Coordinates of C-alpha atoms in Angstrom, one line a residue:
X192 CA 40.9 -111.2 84.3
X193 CA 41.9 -114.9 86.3
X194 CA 41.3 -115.1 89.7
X195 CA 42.9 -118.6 90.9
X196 CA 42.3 -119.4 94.6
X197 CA 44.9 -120.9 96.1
X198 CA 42.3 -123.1 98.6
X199 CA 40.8 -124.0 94.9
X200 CA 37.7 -122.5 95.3
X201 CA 35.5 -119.9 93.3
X202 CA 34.5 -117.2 93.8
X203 CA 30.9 -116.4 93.6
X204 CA 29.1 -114.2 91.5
X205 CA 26.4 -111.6 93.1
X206 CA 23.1 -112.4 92.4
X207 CA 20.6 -110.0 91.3
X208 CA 17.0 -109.6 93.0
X209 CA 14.4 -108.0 90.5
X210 CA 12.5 -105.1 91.5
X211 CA 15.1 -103.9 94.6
X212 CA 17.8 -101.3 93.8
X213 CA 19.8 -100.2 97.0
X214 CA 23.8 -99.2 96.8
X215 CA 25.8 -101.3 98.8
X216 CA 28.2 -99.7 101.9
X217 CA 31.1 -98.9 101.3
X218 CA 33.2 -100.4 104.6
X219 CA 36.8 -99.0 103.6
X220 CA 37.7 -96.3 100.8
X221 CA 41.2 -95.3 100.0
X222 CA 42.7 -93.6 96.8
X223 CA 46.3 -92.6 98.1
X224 CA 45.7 -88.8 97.0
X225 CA 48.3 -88.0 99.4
X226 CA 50.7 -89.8 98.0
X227 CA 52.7 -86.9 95.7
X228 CA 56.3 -88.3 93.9
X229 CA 58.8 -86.2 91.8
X230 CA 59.4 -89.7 89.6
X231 CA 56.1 -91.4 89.6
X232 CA 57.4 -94.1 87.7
X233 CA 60.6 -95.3 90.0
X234 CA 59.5 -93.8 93.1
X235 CA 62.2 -94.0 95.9
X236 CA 60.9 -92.8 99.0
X237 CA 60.0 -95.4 101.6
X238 CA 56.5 -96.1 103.4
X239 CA 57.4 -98.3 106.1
X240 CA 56.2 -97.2 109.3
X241 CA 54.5 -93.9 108.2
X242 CA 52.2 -95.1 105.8
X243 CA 49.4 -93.6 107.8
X244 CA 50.7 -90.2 106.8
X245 CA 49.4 -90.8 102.9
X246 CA 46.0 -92.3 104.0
X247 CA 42.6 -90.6 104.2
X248 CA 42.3 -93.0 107.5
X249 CA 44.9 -94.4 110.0
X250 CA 45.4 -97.9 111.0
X251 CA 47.3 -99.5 107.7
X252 CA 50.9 -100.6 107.8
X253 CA 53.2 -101.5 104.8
X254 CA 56.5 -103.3 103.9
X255 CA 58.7 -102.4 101.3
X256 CA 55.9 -99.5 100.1
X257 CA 57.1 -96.4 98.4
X258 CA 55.8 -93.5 97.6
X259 CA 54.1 -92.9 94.2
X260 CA 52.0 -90.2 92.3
X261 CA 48.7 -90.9 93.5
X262 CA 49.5 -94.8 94.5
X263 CA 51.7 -96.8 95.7
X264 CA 54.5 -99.3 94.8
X265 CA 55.6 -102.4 96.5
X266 CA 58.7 -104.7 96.6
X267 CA 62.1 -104.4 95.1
X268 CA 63.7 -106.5 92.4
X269 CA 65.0 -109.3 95.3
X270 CA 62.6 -108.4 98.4
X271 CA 58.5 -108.8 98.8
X272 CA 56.4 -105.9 99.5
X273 CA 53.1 -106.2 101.1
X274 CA 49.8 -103.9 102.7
X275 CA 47.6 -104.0 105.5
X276 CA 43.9 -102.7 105.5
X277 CA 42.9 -100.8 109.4
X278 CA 40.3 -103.5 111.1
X279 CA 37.3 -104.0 109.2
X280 CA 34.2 -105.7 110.0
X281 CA 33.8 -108.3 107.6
X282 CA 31.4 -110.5 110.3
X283 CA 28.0 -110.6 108.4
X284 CA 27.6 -114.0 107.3
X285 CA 24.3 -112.9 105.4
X286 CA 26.2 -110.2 103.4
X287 CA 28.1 -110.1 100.5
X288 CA 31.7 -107.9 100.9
X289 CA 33.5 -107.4 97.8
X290 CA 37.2 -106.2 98.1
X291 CA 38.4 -104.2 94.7
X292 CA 41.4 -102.7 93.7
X293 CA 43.4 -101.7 90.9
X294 CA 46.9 -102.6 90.0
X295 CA 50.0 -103.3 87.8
X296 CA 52.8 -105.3 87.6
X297 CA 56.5 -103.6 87.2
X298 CA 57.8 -104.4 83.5
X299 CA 58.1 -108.4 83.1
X300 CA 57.7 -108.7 86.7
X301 CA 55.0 -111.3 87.9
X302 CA 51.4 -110.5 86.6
X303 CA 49.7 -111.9 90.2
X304 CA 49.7 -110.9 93.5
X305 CA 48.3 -112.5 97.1
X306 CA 45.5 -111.6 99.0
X307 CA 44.8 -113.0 102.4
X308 CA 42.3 -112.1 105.0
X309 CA 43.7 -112.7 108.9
X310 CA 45.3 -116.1 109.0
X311 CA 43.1 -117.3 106.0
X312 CA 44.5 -119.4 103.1
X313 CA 45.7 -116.5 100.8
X314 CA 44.1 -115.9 97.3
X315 CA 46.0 -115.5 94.3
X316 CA 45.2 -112.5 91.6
X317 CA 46.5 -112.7 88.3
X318 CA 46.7 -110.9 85.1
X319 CA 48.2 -107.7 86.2
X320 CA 49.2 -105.5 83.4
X321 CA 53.5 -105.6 83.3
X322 CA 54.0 -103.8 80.0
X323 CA 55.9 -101.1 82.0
X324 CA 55.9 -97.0 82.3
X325 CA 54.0 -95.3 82.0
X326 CA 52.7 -97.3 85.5
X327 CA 49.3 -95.2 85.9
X328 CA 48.0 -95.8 82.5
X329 CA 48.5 -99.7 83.2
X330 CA 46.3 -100.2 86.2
X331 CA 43.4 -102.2 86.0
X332 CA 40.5 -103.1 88.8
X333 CA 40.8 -106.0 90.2
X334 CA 37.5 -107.5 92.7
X335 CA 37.0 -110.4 94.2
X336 CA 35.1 -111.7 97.3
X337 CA 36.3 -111.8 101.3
X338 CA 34.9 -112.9 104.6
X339 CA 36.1 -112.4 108.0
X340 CA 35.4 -111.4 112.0
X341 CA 34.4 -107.6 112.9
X342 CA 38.3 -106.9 113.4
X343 CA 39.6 -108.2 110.1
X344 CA 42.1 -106.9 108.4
X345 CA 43.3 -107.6 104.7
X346 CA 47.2 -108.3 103.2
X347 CA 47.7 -107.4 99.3
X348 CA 51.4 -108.7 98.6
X349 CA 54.0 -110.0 96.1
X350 CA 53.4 -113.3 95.1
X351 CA 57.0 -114.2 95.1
X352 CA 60.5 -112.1 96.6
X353 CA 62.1 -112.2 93.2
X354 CA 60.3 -109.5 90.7
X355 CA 57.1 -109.5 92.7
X356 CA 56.9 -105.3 92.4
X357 CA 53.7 -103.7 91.9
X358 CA 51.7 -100.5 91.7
X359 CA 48.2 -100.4 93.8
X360 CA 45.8 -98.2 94.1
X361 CA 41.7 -97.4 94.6
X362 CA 41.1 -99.8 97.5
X363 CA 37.5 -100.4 98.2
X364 CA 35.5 -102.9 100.3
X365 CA 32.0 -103.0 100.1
X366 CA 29.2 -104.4 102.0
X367 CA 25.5 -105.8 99.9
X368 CA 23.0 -107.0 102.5
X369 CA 21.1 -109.7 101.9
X370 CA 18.1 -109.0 99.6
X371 CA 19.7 -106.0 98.2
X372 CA 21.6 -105.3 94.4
X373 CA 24.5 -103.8 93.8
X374 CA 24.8 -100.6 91.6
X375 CA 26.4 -100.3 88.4
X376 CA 29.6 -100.2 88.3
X377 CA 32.2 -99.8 85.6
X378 CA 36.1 -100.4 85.6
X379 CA 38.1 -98.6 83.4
X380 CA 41.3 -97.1 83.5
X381 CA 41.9 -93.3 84.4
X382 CA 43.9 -92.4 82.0
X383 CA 45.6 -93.7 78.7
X384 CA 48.7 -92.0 77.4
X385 CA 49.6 -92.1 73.7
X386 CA 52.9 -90.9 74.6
X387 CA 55.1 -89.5 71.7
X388 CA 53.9 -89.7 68.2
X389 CA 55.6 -88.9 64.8
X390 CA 53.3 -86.3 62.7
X391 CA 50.9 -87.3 60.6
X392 CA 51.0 -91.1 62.0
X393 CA 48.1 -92.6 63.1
X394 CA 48.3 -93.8 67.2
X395 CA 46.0 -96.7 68.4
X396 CA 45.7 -97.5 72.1
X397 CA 43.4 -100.3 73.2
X398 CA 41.3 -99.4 76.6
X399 CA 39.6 -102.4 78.5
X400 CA 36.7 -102.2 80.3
X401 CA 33.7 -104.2 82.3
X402 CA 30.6 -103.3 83.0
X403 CA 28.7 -104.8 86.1
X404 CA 24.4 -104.7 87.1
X405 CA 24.3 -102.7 84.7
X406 CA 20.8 -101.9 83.5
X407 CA 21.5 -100.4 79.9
X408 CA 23.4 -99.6 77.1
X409 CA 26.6 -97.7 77.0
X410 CA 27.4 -94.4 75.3
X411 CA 30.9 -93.6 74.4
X412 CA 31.8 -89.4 73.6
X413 CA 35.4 -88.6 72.6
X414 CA 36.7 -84.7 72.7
X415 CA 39.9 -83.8 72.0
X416 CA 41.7 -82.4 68.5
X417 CA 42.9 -85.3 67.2
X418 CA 41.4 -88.0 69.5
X419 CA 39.0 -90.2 67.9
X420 CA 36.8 -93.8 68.6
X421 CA 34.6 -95.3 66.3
X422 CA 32.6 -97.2 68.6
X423 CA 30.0 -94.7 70.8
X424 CA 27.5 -97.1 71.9
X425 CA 28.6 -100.7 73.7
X426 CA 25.7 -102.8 74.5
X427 CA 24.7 -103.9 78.0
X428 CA 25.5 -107.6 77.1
X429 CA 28.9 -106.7 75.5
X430 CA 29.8 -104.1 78.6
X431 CA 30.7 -107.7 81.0
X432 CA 34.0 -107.9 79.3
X433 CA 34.7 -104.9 76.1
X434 CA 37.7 -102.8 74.3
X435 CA 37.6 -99.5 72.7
X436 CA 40.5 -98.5 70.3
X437 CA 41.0 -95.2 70.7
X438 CA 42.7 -93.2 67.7
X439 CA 45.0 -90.2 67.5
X440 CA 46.7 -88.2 64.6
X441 CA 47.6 -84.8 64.5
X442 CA 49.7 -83.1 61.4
X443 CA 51.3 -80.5 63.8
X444 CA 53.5 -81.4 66.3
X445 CA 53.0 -80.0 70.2
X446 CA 51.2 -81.7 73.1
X447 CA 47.6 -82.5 73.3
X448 CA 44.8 -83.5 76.0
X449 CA 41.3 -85.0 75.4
X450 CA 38.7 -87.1 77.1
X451 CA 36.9 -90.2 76.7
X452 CA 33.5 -90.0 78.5
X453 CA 31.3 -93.4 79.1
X454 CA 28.0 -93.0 80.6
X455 CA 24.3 -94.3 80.9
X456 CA 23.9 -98.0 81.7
X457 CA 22.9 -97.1 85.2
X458 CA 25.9 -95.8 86.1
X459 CA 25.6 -92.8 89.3
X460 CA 28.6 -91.1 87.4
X461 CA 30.4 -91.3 84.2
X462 CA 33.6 -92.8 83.8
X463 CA 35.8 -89.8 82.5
X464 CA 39.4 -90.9 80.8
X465 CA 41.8 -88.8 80.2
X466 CA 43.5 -88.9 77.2
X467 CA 46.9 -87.6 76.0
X468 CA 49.7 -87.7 73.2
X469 CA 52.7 -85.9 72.2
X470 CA 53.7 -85.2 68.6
X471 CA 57.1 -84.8 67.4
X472 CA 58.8 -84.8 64.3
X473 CA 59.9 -87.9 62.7
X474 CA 62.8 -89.2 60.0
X475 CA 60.6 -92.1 60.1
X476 CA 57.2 -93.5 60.1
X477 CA 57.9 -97.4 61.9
X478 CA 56.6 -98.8 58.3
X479 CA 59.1 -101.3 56.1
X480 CA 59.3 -98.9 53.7
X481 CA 60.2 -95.7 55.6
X482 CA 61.3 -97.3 59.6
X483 CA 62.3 -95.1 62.0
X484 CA 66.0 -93.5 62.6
X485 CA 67.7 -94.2 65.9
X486 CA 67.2 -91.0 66.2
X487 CA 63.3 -91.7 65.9
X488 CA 64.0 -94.4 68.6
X489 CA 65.2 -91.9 71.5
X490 CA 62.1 -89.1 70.4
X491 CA 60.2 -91.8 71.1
X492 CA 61.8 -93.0 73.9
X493 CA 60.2 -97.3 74.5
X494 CA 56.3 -96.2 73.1
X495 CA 55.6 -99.8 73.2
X496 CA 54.7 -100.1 69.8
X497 CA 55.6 -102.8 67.4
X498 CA 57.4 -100.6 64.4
X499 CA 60.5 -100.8 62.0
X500 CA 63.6 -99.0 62.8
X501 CA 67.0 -99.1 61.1
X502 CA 70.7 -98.7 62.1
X503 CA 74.1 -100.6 61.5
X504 CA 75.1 -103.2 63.5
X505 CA 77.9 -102.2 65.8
X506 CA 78.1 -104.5 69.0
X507 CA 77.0 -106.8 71.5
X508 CA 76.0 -106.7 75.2
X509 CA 78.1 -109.7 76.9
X510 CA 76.3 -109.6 79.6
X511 CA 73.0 -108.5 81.6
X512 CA 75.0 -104.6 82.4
X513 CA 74.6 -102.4 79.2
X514 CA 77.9 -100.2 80.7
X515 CA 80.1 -102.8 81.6
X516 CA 79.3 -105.7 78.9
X517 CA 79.4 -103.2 75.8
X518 CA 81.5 -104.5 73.3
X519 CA 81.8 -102.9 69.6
X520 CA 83.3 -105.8 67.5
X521 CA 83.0 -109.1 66.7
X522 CA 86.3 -110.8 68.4
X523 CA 86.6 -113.4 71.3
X524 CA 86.3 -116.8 72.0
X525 CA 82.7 -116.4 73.2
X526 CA 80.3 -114.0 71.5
X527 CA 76.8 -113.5 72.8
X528 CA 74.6 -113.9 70.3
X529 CA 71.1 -113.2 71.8
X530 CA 71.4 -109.4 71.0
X531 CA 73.0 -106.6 69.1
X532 CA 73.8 -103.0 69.5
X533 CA 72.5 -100.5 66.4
X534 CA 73.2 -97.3 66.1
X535 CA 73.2 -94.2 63.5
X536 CA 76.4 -94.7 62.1
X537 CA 78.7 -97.9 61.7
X538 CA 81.3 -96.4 63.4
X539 CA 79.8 -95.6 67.3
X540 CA 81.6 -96.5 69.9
X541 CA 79.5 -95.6 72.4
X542 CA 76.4 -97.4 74.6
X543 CA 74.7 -94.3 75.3
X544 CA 74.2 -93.7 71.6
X545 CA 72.9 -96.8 70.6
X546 CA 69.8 -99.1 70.6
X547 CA 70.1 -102.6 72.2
X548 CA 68.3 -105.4 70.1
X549 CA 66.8 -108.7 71.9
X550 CA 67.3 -111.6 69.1
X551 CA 65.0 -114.1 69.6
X552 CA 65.6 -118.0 68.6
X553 CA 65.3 -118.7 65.4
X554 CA 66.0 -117.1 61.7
X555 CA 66.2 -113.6 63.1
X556 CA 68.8 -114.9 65.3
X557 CA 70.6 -117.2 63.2
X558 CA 71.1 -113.9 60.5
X559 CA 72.3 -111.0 62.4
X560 CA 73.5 -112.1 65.7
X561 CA 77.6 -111.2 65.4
X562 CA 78.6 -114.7 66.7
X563 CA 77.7 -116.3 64.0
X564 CA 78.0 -113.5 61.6
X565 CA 81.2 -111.5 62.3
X566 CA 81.0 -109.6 58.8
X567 CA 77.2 -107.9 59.9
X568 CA 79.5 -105.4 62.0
X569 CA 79.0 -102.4 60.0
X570 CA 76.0 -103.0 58.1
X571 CA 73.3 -101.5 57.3
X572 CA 70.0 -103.6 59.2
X573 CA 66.1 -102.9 59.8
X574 CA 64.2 -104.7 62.2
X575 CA 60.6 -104.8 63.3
X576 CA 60.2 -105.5 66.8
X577 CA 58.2 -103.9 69.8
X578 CA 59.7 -100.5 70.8
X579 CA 60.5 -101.1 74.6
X580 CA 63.2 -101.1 77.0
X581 CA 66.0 -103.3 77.1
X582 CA 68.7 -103.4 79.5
X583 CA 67.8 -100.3 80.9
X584 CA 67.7 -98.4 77.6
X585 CA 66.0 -97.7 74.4
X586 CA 65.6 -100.7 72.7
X587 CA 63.8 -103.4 70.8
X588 CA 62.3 -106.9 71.4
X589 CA 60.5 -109.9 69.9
X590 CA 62.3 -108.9 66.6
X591 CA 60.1 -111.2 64.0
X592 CA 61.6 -109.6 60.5
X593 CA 64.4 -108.4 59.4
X594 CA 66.1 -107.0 56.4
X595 CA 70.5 -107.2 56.3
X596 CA 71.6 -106.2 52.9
X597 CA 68.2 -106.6 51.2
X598 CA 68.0 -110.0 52.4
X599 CA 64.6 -110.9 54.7
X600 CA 63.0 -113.5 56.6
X601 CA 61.0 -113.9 53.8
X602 CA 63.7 -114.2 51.5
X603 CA 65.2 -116.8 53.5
X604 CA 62.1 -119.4 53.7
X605 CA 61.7 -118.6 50.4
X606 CA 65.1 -119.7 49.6
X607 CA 64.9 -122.7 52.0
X608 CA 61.6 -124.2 49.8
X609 CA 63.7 -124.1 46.6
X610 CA 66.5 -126.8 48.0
X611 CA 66.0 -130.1 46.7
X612 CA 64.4 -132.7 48.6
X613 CA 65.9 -136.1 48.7
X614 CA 64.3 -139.0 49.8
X615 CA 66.3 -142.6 51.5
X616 CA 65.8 -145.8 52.9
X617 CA 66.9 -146.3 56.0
X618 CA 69.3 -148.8 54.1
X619 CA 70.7 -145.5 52.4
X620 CA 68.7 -146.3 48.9
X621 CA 67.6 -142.8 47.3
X622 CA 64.0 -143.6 46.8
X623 CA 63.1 -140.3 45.2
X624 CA 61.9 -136.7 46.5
X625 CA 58.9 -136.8 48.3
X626 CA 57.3 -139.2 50.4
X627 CA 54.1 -139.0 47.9
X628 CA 53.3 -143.1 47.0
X629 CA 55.9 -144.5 49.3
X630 CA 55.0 -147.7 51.1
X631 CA 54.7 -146.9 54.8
X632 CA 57.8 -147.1 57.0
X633 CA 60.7 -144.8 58.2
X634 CA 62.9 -142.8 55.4
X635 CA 65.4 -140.2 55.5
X636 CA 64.4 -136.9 54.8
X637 CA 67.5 -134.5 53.5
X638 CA 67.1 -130.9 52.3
X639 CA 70.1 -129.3 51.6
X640 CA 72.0 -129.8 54.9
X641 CA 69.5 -130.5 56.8
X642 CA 68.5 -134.8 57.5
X643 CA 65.9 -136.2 59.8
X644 CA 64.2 -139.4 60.0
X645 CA 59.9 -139.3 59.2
X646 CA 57.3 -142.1 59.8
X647 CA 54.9 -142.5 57.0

């Protein structure tokens, strides 16, 4: 995790002081518990100017805050959203405060946020999480050192107006006195969803986690059918900064729950994730050899995962609204070619039915985009790509492979190494086809249709 200051200073690091163990005070504590929403992920309903109602104390104020499932979301796509702490007394000039938090970033919104004591210089905090829903499972802590008078109070906002949204929750400021040590500490996330999983296919989820004053090892206990981690002891000097892949399979389908337990290492209280997956059956299992149906795509509804799906090309999106700029053929004057629509069968007609495909730059692009490539309309096409949202629907992005009539990226550079090379004087003199025991100078390079000039 970065923290860059935007007064370009750093922040400090607490010091240990051997032989003294006292827990530091805990000056403001708030976990938004009250804070209950029907769609947890796109909550709707307005804080502004009752936030006190979904705090354990009174005295903080909001703008742009809505009401989530346990936290608390900020901004809008166009507008900045922002929090204010009650008064704290942050005054001790001998004592270490530490402000922590945890939060995520709305999908491909911005990964930072401001925070800014009083009238101070705000700080900027970045690498938030903006992978998208599910929102919970994305937060990560976030701590970092303030100062102040005895009647501060402290802002957490959008770093900019445009996509600056962002999900907050667990806001703690603590006080160390001189001479004492803080206790051990772990961040961790609460939860981590697997969401759906085909049966019989093996799930990995990456959880991050760091350790602080911690004063020994860590052990790790898994429990749950089907949840699984290889690792069950991290090392005190690994704990600073450490991942855990976490493993499910299950050959029946249904919903399932399971824990991930960390303890020891000092810590008052183990960390306790909770764990969960949801299996389903599958045409499919993402793999080049057997990718998954559309059908597969909407069961498994943007898992995140980076997997092989197949369909047959039947439109284009012409523009950034899925329901307006659907268009299922390959005519006009202008044809987008940064995306395509699949679907089940060559013949749909209809958005809702379909899976929209970001093409990147490049050989992915250059193959299947319709522009380009009127005749693809119809055909048969697999693609691996990350499994996540795209215009507002089930979709696919950073597409690095692909395979259009049993033709692949592959197949392509492989293709591309077997065209002659041709080598020329700037005078136009073929001078043979390499550049191997040339005299050093400028020639022209041409390899099938494409020319450039190289300095030897």
């Amino acid at each position: 995790m970065n923290f860059t200051s935007l007064k370009s200073f750093m922040l400090a690091a607490l010091l240990l002081v051997a032989g003294q163990v006292m827990a530091q005070t805990v000056v403001l504590s708030e976990d938004f518990s009250k804070c209950t929403s029907s769609n947890p992920d796109n909550p709707g309903d307005k804080m502004d100017g009752k936030t006190d109602e979904y705090t354990q104390i009174s005295g903080w104020s909001c703008t742009n805050g809505f009401i989530g499932e346990g936290n608390m979301k900020f901004a809008t796509s166009s507008k900045a959203g922002s929090i204010v702490t009650p008064a704290i007394d942050l005054s001790d000039e001998t004592a270490t405060y530490t402000l922590k938090f945890k939060a995520c970033a709305w999908y491909n919104d911005a990964v930072r946020v401001l925070v800014q004591v009083d009238e101070q210089e705000a700080v900027e905090v970045t690498g938030l999480t903006n992978t998208g829903a599910p929102y919970a499972a994305c937060l990560k802590e976030f701590s970092l050192e303030v100062k102040g008078t005895s009647q501060s109070k402290i802002k957490i906002q959008s770093a900019s107006a445009s996509k600056g949204r962002f999900f907050l929750d667990d806001i703690e400021v603590s006080k160390l006195a001189a001479g004492e040590v803080a206790d051990a500490s772990l961040s961790c996330p609460k939860t981590v969803i697997f969401g759906s999983v085909g049966v019989g296919v093996q799930a990995v989820e990456k959880v991050e986690m760091s350790g602080q004053n911690l004063t020994g090892d860590l052990s790790v206990v898994v429990e749950g059918e089907g949840f699984s981690c290889a690792t069950t002891t991290i090392a005190k000097d690994d704990a600073a900064k450490a991942e855990l892949e976490v493993l499910f399979v299950s050959s029946k389908a249904g919903d399932y729950s399971g824990v991930l337990t960390i303890s020891g290492g000092g810590l008052k209280e183990s960390a306790v994730i909770a764990l969960s997956a949801n299996v389903v059956q599958l045409e499919g299992e993402g793999t080049i050899d057997s990718p998954y149906t559309i059908a597969d795509v909407f069961t498994l509804n943007n898992p995140g995962r980076t997997a092989w799906v197949t369909g047959y090309i039947v439109g284009r999106v012409e523009n950034g609204n899925i329901k307006e700029g659907s268009t299922f053929n390959a005519d006009g004057e202008s044809v987008n070619n940064s995306n395509v629509l699949i679907a089940a069968s060559a013949m749909e007609t209809d958005y809702n039915n379909c899976v929209a495909v970001q093409l990147p730059a490049g050989d992915v692009r250059n193959v299947v985009n319709l522009s380009d490539n009127p005749a693809n309309l119809g055909k048969q096409v697999n693609l691996l790509g990350e499994m996540v949202a795209y215009f507002g629907v089930c979709g696919l992005k950073n597409v690095t492979e692909y395979k259009l009539n049993g033709v692949s990226v592959a197949d392509v550079v492989a293709d591309a190494a077997k065209v002659p090379v041709k080598v020329y004087t700037l005078g136009g003199v073929e001078v043979g086809d390499s550049l191997d025991g040339l005299q050093k100078g400028i020639y022209i390079v041409k390899q099938g249709d494409k020319v450039k000039k190289v300095v030897k």
